[in-house]
CSV table of C-alpha atoms in Angstrom, one decimal:
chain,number,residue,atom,x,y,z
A,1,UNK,CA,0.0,0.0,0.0
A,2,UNK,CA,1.2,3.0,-0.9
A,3,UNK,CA,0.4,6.6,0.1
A,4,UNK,CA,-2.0,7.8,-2.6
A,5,UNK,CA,-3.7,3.9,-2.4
A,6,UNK,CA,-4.1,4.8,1.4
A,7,UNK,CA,-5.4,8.6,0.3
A,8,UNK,CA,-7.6,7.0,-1.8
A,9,UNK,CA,-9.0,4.5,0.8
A,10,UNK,CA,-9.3,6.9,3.1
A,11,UNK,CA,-11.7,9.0,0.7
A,12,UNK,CA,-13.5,6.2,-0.4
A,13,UNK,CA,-14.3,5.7,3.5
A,14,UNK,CA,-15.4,9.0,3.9
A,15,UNK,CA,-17.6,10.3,0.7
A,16,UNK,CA,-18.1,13.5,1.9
A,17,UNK,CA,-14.9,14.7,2.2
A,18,UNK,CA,-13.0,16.3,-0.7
A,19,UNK,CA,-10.1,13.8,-2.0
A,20,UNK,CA,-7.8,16.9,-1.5
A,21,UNK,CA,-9.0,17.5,2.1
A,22,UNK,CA,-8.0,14.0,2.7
A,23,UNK,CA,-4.3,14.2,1.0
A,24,UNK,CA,-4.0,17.2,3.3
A,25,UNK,CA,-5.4,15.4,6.3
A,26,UNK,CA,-3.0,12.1,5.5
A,27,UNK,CA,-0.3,14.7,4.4
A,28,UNK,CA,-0.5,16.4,8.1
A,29,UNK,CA,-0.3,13.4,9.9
A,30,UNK,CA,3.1,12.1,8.4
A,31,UNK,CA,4.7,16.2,8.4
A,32,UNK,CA,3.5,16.3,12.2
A,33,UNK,CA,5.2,12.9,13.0
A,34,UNK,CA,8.5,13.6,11.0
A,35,UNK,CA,8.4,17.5,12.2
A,36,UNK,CA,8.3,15.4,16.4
A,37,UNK,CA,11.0,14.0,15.5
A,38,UNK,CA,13.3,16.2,14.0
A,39,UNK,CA,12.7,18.6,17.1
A,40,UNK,CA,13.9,15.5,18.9
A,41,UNK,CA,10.6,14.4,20.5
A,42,UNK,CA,8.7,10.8,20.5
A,43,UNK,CA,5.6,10.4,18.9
A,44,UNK,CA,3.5,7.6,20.9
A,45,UNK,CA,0.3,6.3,18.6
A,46,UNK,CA,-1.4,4.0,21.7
A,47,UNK,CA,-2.3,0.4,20.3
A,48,UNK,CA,-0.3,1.0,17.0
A,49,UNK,CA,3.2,2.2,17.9
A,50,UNK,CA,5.3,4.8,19.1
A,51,UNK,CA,8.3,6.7,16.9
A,52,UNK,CA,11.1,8.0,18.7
A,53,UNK,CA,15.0,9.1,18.0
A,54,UNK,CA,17.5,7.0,18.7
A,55,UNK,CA,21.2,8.2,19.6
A,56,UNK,CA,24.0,6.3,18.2
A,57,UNK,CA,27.6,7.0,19.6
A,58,UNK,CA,30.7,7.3,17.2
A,59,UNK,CA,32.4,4.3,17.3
A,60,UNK,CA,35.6,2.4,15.0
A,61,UNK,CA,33.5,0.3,12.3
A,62,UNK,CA,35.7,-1.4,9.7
A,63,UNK,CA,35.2,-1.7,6.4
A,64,UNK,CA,34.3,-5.0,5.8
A,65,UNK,CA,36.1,-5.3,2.4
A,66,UNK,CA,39.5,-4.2,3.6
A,67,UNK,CA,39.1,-4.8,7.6
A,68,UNK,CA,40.6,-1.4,7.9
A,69,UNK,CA,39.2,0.4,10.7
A,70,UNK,CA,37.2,3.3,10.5
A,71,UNK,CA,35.6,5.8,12.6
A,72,UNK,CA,31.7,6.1,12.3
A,73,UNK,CA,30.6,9.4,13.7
A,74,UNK,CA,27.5,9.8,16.1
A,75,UNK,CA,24.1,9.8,14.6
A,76,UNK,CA,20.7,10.3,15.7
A,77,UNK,CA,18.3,7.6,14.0
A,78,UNK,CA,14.5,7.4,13.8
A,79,UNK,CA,12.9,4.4,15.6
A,80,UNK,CA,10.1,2.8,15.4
A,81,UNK,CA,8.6,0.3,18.2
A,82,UNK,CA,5.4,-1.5,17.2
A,83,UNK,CA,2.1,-1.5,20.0
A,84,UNK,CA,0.9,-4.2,21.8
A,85,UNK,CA,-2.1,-4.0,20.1
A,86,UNK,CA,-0.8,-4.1,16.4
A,87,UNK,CA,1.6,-6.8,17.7
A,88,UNK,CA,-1.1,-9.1,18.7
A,89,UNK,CA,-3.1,-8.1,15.7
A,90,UNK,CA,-0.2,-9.2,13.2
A,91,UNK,CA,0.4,-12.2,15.4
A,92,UNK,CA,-3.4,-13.0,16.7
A,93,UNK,CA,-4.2,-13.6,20.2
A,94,UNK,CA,-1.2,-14.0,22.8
A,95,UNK,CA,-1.1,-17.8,23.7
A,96,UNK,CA,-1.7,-17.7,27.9
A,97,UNK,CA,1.3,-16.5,29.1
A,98,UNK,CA,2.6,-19.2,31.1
A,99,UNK,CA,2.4,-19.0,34.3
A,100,UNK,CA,5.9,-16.6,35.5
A,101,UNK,CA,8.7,-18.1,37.2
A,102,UNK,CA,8.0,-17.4,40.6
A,103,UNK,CA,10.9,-14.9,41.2
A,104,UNK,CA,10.0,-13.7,44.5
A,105,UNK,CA,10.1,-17.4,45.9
A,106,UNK,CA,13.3,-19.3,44.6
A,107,UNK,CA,12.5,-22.5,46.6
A,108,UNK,CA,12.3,-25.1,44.0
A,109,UNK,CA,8.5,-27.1,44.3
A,110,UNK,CA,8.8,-29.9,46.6
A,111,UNK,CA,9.1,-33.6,45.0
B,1,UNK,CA,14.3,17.8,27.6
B,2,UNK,CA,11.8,16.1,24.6
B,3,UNK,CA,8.6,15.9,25.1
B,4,UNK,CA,5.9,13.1,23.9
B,5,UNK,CA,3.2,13.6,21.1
B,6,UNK,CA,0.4,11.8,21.1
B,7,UNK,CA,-2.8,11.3,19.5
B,8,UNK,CA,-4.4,14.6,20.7
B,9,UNK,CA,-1.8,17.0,19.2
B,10,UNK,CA,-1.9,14.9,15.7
B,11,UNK,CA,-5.1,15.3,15.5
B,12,UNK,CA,-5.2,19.1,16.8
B,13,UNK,CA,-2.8,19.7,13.8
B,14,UNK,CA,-5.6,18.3,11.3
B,15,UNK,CA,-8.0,20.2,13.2
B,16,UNK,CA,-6.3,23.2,12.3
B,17,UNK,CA,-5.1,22.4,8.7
B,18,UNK,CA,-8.3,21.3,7.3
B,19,UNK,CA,-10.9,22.6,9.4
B,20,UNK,CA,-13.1,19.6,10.2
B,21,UNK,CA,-14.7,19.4,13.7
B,22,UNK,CA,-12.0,18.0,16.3
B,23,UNK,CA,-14.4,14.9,16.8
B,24,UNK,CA,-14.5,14.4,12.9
B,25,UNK,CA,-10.3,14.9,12.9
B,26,UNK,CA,-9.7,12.3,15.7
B,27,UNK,CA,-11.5,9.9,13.8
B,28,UNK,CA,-9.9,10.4,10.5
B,29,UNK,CA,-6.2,9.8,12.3
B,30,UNK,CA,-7.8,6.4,13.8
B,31,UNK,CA,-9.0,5.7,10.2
B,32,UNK,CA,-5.6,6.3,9.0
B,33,UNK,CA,-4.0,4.1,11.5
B,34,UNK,CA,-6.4,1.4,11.0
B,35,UNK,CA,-5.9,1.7,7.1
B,36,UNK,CA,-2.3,1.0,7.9
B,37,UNK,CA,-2.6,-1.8,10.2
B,38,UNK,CA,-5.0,-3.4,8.4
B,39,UNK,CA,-2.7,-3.7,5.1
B,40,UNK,CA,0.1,-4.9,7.6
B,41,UNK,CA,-2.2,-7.7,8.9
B,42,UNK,CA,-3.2,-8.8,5.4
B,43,UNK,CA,0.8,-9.0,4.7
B,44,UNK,CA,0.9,-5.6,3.0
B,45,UNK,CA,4.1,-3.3,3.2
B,46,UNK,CA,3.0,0.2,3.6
B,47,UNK,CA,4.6,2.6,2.1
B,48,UNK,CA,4.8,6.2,2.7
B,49,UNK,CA,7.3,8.8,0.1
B,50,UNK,CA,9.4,11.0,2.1
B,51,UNK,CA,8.3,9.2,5.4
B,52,UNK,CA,9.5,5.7,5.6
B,53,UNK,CA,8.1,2.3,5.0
B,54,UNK,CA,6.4,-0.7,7.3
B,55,UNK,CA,6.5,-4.1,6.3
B,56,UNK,CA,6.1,-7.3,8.0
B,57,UNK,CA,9.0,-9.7,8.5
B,58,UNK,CA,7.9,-13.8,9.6
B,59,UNK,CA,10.4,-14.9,12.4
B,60,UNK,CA,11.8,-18.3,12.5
B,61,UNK,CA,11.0,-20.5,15.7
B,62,UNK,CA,14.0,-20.6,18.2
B,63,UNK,CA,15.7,-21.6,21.3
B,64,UNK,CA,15.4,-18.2,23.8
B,65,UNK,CA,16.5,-18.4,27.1
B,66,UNK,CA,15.5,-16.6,30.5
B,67,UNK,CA,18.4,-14.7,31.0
B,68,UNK,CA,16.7,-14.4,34.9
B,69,UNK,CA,17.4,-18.4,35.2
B,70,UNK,CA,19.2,-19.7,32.1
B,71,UNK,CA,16.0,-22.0,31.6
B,72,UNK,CA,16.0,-22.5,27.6
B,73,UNK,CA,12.9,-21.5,26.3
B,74,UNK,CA,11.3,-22.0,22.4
B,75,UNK,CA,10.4,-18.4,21.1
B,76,UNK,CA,7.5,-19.7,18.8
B,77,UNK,CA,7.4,-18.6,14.9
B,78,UNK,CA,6.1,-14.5,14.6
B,79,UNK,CA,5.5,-11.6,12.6
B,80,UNK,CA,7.5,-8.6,13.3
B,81,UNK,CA,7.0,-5.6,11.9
B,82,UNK,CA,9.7,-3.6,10.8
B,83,UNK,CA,9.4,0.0,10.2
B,84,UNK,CA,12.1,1.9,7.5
B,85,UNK,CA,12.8,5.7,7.4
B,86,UNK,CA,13.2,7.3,4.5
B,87,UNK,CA,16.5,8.8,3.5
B,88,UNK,CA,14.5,12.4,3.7
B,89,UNK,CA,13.4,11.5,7.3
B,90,UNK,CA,16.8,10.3,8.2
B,91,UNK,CA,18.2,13.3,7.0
B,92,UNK,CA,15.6,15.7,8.5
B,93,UNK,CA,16.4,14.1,12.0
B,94,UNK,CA,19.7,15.1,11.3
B,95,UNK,CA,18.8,18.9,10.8
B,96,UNK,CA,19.7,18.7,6.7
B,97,UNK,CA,17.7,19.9,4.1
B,98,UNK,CA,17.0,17.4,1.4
B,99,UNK,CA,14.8,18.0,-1.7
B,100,UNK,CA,12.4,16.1,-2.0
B,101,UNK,CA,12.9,14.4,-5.3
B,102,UNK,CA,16.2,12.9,-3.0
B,103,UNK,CA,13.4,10.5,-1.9
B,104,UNK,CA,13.7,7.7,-4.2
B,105,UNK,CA,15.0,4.9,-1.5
B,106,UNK,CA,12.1,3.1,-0.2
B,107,UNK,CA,13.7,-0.1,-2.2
B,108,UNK,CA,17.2,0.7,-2.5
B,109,UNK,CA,19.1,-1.7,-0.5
B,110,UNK,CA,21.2,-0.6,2.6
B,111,UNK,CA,24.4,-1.7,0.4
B,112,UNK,CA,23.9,1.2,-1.9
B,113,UNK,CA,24.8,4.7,-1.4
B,114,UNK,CA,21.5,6.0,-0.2
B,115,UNK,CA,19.9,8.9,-2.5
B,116,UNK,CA,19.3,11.9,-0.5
B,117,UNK,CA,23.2,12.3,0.0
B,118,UNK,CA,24.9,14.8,-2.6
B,119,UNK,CA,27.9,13.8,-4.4
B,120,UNK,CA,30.1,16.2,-2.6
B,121,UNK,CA,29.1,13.8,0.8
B,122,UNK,CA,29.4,10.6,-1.0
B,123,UNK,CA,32.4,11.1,-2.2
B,124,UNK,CA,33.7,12.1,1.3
B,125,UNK,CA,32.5,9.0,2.9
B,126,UNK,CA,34.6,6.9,-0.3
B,127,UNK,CA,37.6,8.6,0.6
B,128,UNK,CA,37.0,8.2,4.3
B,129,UNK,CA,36.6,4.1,4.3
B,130,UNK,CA,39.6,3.9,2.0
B,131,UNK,CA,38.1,3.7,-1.8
């Protein structure tokens, strides 16, 4: 799916709505996110995921053809995390979580 | 300090750029978001020019273990779902300006010598790993 196949989706969804009204709307969503970002600050979407930055230190990479080293500066990198909601969605329903190692109580059961 | 923005500023910003009611804007950004998940679920990637892309990845079963009590564990067979930045969005993060016809990436393997960067840069980064 693309972003003019989601623009047009969108508009199908909602009649009464001008296609360009929803570009714009679709449009202001993405701008908005990328704009958080770039200012440094996290965008959390409940249920479908939250987009944050990510700071990576400099650090002597090597270049994998020669092995000679070399230094990678520090970068800031967008990152993504995906909700519990959209996890379980993509994966169906969570299987019972079995039952959690009872960490407060290291006595192994009696037998 | 960064701060957090959630669902209530997005759709504040729509509020304000197209001028439906707020109600009718808060429902357009769930819309949106169900659009895109809903493509994800069906196996769809999703992707958005000068944003990034989503796309679902199917993990392999395999042996975990609690690191807590070494106990091996099998992580059972799942979808992932990997989101990409575009090249513009990397470079916007950065604080660069990058027109937007830079944004041609959404396919181009890591490998290559992404897009958005001007020759001036790429050559820069040749000489500095040797080649």
């Amino acid at each position: 799916m693309t972003k003019s196949e989601l623009i047009a989706c969108i508009a199908e969804r909602n009649p009464h709505l001008f296609q360009r009204d929803v570009e714009r709307i679709v449009s202001t969503i993405f701008d908005e996110i990328s704009a958080a970002l770039s200012r440094g600050d996290r965008v959390e979407l409940r249920g479908f995921g939250a987009f944050s930055v990510k700071h990576r230190d400099s650090r002597v990479g090597r270049n994998p053809r020669t092995g000679e080293a070399v230094s990678v500066a520090e970068k800031v990198v967008p990152y993504f995390k995906t909700g519990k909601q959209l996890r379980d969605l993509l994966n169906g329903p969570e299987p019972a979580p079995a039952p959690a190692e009872p960490a407060a109580d290291p006595t192994p059961p009696a037998s | 300090m960064s701060r957090t923005m959630t669902r209530a500023q997005l759709s504040e910003s729509i509020y304000q750029e197209v001028g439906l009611s707020r109600n009718e804007s808060a429902e357009l950004l769930e819309m949106v978001l169900e659009e895109i998940s809903a493509a994800l679920v069906r196996g769809e990637a999703v992707k958005i020019s000068s944003f990034g892309s989503f796309s679902v990845r199917q993990k392999g079963e395999r042996i975990g273990r609690n690191p807590k009590t070494g106990e091996e564990v099998p992580i059972r067979p799942r979808k992932v779902l990997v989101f990409r930045a575009s090249q513009l969005l990397k470079a916007r993060i950065r604080g660069e300006k990058i027109s937007a016809d830079a944004d041609r990436d959404l396919d181009i393997p890591d490998a290559q010598p992404p897009s958005g960067y001007s020759s001036s840069v790429i050559d820069k980064i040749r000489e500095e790993i040797g080649e």
